[in-house]
XYZ file of C-alpha atoms in Angstrom:
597
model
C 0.000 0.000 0.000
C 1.569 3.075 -0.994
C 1.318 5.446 1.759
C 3.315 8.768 1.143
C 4.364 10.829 4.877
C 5.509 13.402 2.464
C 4.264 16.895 1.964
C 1.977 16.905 -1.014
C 0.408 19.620 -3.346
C -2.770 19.666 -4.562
C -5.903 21.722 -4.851
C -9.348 19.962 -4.444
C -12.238 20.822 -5.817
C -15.371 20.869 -3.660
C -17.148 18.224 -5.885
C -17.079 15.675 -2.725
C -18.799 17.386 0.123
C -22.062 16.843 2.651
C -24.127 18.899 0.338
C -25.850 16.495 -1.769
C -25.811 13.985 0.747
C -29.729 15.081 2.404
C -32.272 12.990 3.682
C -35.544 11.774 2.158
C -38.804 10.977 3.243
C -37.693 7.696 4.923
C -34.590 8.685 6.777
C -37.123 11.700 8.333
C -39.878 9.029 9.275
C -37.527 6.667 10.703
C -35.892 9.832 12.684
C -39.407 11.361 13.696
C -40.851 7.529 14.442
C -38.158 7.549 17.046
C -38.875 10.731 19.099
C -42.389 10.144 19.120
C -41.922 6.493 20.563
C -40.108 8.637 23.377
C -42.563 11.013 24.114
C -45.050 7.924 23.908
C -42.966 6.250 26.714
C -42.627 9.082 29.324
C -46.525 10.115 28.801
C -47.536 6.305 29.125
C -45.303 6.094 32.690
C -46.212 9.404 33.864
C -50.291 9.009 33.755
C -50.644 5.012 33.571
C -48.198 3.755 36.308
C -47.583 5.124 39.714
C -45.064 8.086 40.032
C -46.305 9.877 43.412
C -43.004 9.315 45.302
C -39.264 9.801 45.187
C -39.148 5.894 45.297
C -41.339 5.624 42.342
C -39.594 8.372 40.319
C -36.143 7.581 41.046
C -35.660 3.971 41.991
C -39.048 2.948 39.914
C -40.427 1.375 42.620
C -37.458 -0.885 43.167
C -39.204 -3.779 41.002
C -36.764 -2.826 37.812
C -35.249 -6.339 36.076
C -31.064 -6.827 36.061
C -31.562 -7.093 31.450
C -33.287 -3.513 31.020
C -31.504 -1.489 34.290
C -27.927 -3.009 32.319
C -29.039 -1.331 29.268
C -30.090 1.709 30.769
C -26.672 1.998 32.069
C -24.659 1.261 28.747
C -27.456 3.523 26.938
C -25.967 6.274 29.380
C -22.729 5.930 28.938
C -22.622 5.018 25.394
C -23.376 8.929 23.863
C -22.730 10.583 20.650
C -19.124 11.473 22.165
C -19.073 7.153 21.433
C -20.219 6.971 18.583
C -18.573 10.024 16.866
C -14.792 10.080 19.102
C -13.983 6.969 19.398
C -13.686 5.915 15.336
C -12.402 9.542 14.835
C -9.761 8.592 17.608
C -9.272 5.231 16.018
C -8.780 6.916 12.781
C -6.238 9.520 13.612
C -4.617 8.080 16.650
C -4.866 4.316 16.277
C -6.276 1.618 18.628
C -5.464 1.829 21.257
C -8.619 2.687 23.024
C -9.285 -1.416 22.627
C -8.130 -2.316 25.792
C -11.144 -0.939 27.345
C -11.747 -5.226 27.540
C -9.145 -4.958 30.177
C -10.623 -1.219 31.453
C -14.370 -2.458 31.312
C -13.444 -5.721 33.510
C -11.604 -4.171 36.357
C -14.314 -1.428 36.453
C -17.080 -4.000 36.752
C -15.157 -5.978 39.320
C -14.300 -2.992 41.660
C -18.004 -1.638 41.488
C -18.943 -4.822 42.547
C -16.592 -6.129 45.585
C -16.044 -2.567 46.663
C -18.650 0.130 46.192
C -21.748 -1.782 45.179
C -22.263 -3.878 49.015
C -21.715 -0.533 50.502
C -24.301 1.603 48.969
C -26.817 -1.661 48.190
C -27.171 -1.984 52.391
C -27.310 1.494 52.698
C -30.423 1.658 49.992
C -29.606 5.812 49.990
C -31.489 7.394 47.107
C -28.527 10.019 46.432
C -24.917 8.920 46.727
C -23.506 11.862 47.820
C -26.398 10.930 51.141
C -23.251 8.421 51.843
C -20.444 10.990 52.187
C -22.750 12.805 54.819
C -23.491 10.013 56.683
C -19.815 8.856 56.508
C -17.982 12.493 57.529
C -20.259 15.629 57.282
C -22.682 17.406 55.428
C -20.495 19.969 53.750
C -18.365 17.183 51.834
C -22.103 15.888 50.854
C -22.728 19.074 49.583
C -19.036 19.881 48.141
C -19.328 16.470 46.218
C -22.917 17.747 45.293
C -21.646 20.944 43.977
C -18.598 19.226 41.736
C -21.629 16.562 40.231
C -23.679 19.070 39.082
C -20.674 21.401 37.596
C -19.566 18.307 36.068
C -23.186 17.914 34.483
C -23.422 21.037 33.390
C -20.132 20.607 31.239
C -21.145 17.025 29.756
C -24.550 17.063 28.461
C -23.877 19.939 26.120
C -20.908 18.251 24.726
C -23.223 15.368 24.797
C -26.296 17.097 22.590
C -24.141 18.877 20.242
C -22.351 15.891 18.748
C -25.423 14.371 16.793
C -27.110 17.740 16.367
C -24.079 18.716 14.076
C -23.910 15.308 12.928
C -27.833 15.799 11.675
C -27.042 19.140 10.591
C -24.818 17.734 7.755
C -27.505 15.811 5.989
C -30.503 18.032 6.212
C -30.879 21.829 5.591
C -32.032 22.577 9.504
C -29.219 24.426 11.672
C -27.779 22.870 14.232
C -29.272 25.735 16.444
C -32.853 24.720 16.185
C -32.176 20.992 15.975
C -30.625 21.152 19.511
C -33.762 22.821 21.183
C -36.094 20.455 19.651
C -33.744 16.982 20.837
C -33.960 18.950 24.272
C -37.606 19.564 24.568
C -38.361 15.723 23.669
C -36.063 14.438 25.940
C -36.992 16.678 29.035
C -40.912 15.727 28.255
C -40.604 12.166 28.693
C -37.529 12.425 31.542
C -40.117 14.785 33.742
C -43.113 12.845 32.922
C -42.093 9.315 33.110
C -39.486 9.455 35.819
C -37.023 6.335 35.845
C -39.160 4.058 34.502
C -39.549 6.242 31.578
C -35.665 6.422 31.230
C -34.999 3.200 31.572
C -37.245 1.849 28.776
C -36.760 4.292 26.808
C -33.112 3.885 27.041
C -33.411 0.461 26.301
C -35.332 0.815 23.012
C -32.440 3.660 21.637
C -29.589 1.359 22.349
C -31.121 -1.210 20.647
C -31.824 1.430 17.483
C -28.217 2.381 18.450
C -26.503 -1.207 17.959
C -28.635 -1.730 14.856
C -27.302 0.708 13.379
C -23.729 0.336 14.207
C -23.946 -3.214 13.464
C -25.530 -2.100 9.712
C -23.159 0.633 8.682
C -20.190 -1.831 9.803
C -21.068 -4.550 7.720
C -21.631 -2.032 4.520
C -18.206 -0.344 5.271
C -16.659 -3.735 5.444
C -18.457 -4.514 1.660
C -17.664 -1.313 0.409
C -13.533 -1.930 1.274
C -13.629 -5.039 0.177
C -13.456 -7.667 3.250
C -12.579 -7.465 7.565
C -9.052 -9.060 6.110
C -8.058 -5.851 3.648
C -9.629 -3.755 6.609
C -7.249 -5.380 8.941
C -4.312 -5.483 6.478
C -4.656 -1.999 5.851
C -4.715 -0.435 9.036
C -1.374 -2.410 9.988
C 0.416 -1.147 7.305
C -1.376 2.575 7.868
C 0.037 1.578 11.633
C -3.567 2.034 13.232
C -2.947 -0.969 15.016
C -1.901 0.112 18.289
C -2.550 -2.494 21.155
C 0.099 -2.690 23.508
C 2.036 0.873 23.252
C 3.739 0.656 26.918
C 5.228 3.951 26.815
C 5.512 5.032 30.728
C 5.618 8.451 29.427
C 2.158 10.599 31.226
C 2.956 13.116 28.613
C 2.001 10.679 25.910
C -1.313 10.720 24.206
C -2.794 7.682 25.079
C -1.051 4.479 25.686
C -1.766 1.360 27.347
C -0.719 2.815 31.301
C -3.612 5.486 30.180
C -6.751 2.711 29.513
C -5.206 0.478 32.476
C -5.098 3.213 34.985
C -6.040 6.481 33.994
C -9.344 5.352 31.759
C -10.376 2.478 34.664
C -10.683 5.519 37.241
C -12.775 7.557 34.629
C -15.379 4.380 33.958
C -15.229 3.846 38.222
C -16.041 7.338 38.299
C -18.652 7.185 35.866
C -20.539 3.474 37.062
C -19.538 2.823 40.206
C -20.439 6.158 42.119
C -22.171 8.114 39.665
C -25.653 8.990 41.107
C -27.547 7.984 37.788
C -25.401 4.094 38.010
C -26.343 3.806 41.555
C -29.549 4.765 41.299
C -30.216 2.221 38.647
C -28.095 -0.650 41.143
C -30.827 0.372 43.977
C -33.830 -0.307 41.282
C -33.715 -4.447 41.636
C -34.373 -6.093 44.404
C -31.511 -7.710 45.261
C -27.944 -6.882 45.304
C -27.048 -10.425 43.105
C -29.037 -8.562 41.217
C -27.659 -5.403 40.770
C -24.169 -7.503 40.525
C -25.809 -9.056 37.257
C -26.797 -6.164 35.815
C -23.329 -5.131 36.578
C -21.471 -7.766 34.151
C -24.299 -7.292 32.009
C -22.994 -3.845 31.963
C -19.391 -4.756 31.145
C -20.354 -6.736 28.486
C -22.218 -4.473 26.455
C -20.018 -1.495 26.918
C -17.247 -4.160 25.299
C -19.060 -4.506 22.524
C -20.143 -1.141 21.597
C -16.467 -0.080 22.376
C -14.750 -2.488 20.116
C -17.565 -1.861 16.990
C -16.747 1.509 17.489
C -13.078 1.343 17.330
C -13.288 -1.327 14.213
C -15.393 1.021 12.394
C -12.774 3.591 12.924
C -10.481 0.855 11.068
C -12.799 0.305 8.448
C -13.208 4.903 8.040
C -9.099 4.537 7.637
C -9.248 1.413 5.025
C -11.876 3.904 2.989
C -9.647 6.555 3.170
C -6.146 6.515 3.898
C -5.096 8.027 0.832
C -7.771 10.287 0.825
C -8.514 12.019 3.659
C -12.202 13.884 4.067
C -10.862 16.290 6.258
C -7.547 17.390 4.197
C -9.762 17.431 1.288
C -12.140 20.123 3.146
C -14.769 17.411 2.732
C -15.670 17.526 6.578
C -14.630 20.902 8.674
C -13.887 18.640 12.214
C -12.601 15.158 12.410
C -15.910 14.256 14.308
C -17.810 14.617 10.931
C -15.470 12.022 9.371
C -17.924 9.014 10.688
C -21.314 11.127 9.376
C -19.559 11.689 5.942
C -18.531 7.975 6.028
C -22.011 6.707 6.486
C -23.390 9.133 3.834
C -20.769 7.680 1.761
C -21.397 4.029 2.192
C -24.947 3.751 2.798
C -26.428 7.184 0.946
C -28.039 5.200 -1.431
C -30.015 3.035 0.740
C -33.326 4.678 1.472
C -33.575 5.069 6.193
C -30.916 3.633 6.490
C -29.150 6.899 7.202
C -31.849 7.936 9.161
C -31.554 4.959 11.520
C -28.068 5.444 11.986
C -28.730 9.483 12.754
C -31.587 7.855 15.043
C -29.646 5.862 16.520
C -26.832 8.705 17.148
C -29.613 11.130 18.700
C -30.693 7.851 20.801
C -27.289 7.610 22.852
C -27.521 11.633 23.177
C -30.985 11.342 24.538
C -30.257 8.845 26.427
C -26.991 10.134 28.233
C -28.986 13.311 28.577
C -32.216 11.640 29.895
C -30.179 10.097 32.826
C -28.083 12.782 33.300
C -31.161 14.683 33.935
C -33.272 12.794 36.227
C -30.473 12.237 38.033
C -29.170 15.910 39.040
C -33.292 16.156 39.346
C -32.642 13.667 42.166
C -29.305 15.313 43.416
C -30.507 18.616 43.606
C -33.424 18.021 45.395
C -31.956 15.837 47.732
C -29.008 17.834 48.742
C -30.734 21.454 48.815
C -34.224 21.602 48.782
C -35.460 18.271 50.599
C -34.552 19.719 53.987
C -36.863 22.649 53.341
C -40.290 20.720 52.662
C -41.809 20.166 55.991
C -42.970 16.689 56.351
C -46.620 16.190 55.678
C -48.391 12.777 54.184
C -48.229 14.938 51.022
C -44.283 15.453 50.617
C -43.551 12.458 48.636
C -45.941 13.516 46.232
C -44.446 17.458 46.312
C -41.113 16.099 45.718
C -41.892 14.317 42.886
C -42.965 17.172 41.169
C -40.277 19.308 42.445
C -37.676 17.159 40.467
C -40.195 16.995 37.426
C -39.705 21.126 37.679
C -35.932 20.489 38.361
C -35.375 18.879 35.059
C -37.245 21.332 32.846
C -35.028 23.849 34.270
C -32.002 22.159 34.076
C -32.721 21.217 30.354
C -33.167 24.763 29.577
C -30.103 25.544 31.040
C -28.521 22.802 29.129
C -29.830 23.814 25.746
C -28.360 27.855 26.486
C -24.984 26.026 27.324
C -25.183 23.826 23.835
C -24.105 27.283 21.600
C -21.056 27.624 23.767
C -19.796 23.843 22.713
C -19.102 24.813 19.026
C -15.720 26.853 20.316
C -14.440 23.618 21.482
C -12.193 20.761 19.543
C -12.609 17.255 19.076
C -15.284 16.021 21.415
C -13.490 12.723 22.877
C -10.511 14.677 23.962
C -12.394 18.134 25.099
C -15.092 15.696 27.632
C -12.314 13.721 29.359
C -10.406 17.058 29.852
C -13.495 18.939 31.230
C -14.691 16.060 33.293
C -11.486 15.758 35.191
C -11.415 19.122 36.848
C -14.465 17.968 39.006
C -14.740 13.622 38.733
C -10.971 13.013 39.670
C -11.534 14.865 43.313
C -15.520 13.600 43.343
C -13.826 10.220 42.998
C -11.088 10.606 45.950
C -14.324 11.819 48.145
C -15.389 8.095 47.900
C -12.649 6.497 47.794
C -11.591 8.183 51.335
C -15.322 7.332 52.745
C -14.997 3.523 51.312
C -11.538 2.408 51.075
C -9.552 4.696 54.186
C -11.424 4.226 58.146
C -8.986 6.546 59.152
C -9.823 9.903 57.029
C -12.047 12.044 59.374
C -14.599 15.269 57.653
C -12.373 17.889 58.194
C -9.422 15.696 56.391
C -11.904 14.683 53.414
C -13.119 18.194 52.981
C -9.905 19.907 52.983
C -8.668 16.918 50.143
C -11.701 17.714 48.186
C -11.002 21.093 47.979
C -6.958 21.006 47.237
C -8.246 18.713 44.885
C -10.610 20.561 42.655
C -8.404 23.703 42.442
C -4.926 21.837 41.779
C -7.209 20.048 38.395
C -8.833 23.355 38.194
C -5.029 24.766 37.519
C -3.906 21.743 35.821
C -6.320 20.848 33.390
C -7.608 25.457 32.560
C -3.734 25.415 31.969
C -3.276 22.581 29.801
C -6.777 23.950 27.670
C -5.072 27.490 27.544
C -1.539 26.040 26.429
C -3.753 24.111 23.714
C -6.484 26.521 22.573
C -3.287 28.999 21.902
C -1.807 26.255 20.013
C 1.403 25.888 22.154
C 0.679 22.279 22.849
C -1.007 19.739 20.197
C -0.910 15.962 19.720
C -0.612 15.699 15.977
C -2.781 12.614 14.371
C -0.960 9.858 12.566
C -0.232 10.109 9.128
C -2.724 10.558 6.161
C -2.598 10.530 2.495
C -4.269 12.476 -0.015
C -2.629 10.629 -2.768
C -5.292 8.674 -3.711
C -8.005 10.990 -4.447
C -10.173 11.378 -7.571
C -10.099 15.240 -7.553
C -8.318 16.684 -10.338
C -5.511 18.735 -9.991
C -5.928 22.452 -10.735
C -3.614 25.175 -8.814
C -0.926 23.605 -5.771
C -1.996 24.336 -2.542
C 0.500 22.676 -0.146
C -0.554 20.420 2.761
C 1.674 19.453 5.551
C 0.830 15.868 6.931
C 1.983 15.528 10.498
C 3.737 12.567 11.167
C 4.064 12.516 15.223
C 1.887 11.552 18.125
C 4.394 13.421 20.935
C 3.047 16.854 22.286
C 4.395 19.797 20.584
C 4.574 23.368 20.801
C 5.278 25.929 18.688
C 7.736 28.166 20.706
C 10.780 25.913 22.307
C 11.480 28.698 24.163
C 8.774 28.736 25.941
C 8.125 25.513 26.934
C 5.008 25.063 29.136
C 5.209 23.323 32.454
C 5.057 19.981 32.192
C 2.413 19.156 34.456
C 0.216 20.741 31.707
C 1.553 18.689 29.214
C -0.077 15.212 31.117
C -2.353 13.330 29.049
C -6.011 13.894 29.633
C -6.182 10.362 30.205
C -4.738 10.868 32.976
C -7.059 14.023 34.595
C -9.241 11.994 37.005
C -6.655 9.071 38.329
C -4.267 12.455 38.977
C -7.290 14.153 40.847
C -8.401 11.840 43.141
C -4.912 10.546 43.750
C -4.889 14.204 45.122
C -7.488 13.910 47.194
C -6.812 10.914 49.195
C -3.346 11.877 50.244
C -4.142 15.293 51.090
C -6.953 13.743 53.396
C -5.165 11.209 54.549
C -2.637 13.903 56.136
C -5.258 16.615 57.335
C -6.859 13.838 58.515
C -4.382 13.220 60.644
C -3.064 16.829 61.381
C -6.924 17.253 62.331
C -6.864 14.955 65.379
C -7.635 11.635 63.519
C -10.182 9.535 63.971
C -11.402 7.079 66.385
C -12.200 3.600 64.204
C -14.808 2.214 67.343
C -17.000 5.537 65.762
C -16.816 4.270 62.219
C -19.673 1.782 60.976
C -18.927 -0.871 59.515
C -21.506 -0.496 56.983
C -19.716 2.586 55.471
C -16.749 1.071 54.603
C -15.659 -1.733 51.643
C -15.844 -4.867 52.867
C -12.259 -5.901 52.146
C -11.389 -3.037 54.224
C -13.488 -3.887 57.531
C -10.912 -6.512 58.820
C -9.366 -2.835 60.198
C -11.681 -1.773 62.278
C -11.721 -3.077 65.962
C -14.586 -5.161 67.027
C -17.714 -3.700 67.652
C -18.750 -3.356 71.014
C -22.254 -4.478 72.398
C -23.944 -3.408 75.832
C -24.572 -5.776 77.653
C -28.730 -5.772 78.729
C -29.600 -7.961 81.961
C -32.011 -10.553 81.345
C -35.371 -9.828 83.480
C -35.733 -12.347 86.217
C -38.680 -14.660 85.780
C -41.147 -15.300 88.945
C -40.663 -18.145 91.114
C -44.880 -18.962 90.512
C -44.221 -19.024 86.417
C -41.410 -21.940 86.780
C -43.679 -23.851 89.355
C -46.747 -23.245 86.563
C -43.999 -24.372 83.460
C -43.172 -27.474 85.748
C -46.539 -28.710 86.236
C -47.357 -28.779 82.444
């Protein structure tokens, strides 16, 4: 395969673009079919079936199955940063993002033998209910505080990604389609509660898979078979498995998915509010631990169609790349142009697979939504209701009010995404500032008996400014184009564009972080991998509180219940006292009355 690293010269014409690539008929009643299944859902669970109490809207009545809570989870997780980033990553940066097999296994065995018995015997509606319980209220609402910040920077990222995805094949901009992917999703999230979510999530995934599992197979067709596929993207050098560079400055290497991306996924299903809330909605914890490999599975298989169809995008075109060629403006269009490409001429089928990409983004935003509903009332306004027969009922429809508001809030924040880069990189690096010390909160209330409230507070907050610093640095440093990780090589060799006047077209040929001044060199702790963001931040936080706690008078371990701590971590606390209660003496008459029977 030729493959030239060279600098080449060529002008393209703009014959090969998005333009005539529009939807018909079918691809719009597939898309519309969709939404209006939603709405369906949430209206059918929020008048037909009981929703008159936090139990009911958050835990759905605690009667949910292990198959459909699973799915709800993956659904979550698995948004349009998925299904866009990852082949885009795969495609410029190689595969290494595979070993989320390894990433996805230790995840779902740590949520299981480590947080999951803790907060299934506490049965607390709101995690952050734990970290209250466990030191104090302000590290409940500190933790409360970073969740919701953390929110508030994700589900925008989340909504843009298909909106500009389904602003490339249809003549709408992407600033009305946002608002109206908002207002369906906050209709049936504040109507139907978690019941709502949960099947609804369910259906979208499965849209979402089918049409993953379509547009693979016709990209496979269309290069020829999975062997040239394969055979291609060794040669191209996309096949990246084992890169065991100890280097934190680099990119993303094997050390990253091992450590840095298995404390992102803990972080994101083992204390997230939305994953335990889901865990508390079966009746048992087996249960919830089934629903938990369940989990695992299906995020493995999403993951690894995701990175082969960003092998399959490279096989289609290494030596012609859409995004050299001015085809595609961001490399998270390449996968939109690519289905266009392969499967245009196939009447809904590109509307299932833009159905399916609006699916994960409703979905991620449905949770995301009922559960800062949840948070949020929990954390700030439940204290304020007086308690009446009718407060279950009031808080219900507080939350309902909570997530229309926070929608709207969402949708505002949408417009500011589109001054961002590519989507996979941007959420990891905005995400750490807050998850990294959120996730050292729980790991000092789980995994250390000897951190105390004033030591866990004090960690949380070194913690959130130190990735405050570290990662607003390392965005500065990169939005002023001092640092950059430059994509592997591309070709535009291969192209079918004729040749009019040279424009010349530098293809990068590095991975390493560079930066255009040597002279001034940033620090180097803003050079770190954003893989790295949230394994850096809560390593912060549990040393810090470990020594405050400490330097704050310690703690004594015959206070601490058992209860709120890992059970692999209980064999350190000393045995539990009992008081001993006398035993009431019984009357002479009652033994003389036993002995006659």
């Amino acid at each position: 395969m030729e493959n030239p690293l060279t600098t080449a010269g060529v002008q393209f014409n703009q014959t090969e673009n998005l333009a005539h690539f529009m939807f018909g008929w079918p691809d719009y009643s597939l898309f519309s079919l969709l939404l209006l299944v939603s709405v369906l859902i949430g209206v059918y669970f929020g008048f037909f079936s009981k929703q008159d109490s936090t139990t009911e809207y958050l835990l759905g009545g605690k009667r949910m199955g292990s198959f459909p809570v699973a799915m709800s989870i993956v659904a979550s997780h698995v948004s349009g940063i998925t299904l866009l980033g990852i082949p885009a990553e795969v495609f410029h940066h190689g595969t290494q993002y595979a070993m989320c097999v390894i990433t996805a296994t230790l995840t779902a065995i740590i949520t299981s033998y480590i947080f999951l018995p803790v907060f299934y015997k506490l049965q607390l509606t709101s995690t952050f209910e734990y970290l209250e319980i466990r030191f104090a209220r302000p590290v409940r609402i500190l933790s409360s505080v970073l969740f919701t910040i953390s929110l508030f920077m994700y589900v925008p990222i989340v909504i843009y990604v298909p909106a500009i995805a389904f602003a490339q094949v249809t003549n709408l901009s992407v600033h009305m389609i946002t608002p109206i992917l908002c207002i369906v999703c906050i209709i049936y999230t504040s109507i139907g509660g978690l019941k709502a979510v949960v099947w609804t999530d369910t259906i979208q995934f499965s849209v979402t898979v089918g049409g993953l599992f379509t547009v693979l197979m016709l990209g496979i067709l269309s290069v020829g078979s999975v062997g040239d596929v394969w055979r291609i993207s060794g040669e191209g050098g996309r096949l990246i498995f084992f890169n065991m560079d100890p280097s934190p400055l680099a990119r993303n290497t094997f050390w990253g998915m091992l450590v840095g991306m298995t404390a992102t996924w803990i972080g994101h299903l083992a204390i997230h509010p939305g994953a335990v809330q889901r865990y508390l909605s079966v009746p048992r914890e087996i249960d919830a631990k089934h629903g938990i490999v369940i989990t695992a599975i299906g995020m493995i298989v999403v993951k690894l169609i995701t990175v082969f169809t960003g092998l399959i995008m490279f096989a289609k075109y290494y030596n012609c790349d859409p995004l050299l060629t001015k085809a595609i403006s961001r490399t998270d269009q390449t996968l939109p142009y690519y289905v266009m490409d392969v499967a245009g001429h196939l009447p809904g089928l590109p509307g299932l697979f833009l159905a399916g990409l609006v699916s994960a983004a409703l979905a991620t935003m449905s949770a995301s939504l009922n559960t800062v509903s949840g948070t949020i009332y929990e954390d700030f306004i439940s204290s304020w209701i007086p308690d009446s027969p009718k407060k279950e009922a009031i808080a219900a429809n507080i939350m309902k009010g909570i997530v229309l508001i926070m929608g709207a809030i969402s949708v505002g924040l949408v417009f500011l995404v589109e001054r961002l880069g590519p989507v996979f990189q941007i959420a990891l690096s905005t995400r750490g500032v807050t998850d990294g010390p959120m996730l050292g909160l729980f790991i000092l209330g789980i995994l250390v008996p000897w951190a105390n409230a004033k030591g866990a507070l004090f960690g949380g907050c070194v913690g959130l400014i130190s990735m405050l610093w570290m990662v607003g640095g390392a965005q500065w440093y990169t939005m002023q184009g001092r640092i950059k990780h430059d994509s592997l090589p591309t070709s535009i060799d291969g192209c079918p564009y004729p040749l009019n006047e040279t424009l010349t077209i530098a293809i990068p040929t590095t991975t390493s972080p560079t930066w255009t001044d040597p002279g001034e060199e940033p620090m180097i702790l803003f050079q770190i991998s954003f893989m790295h963001y949230n394994i850096i931040g809560a390593a912060i936080v549990v040393v810090v509180g470990i020594i405050a706690s400490y330097a704050f008078g310690g703690v004594n371990l015959e206070s601490v219940d058992p209860d709120h701590i890992a059970p692999i971590m209980r064999r350190f606390l000393p045995p539990r006292k009992y008081a001993e209660v006398s035993l009431r003496e019984v009357p002479p008459s009652l033994l003389d009355v036993s002995s006659k029977k």
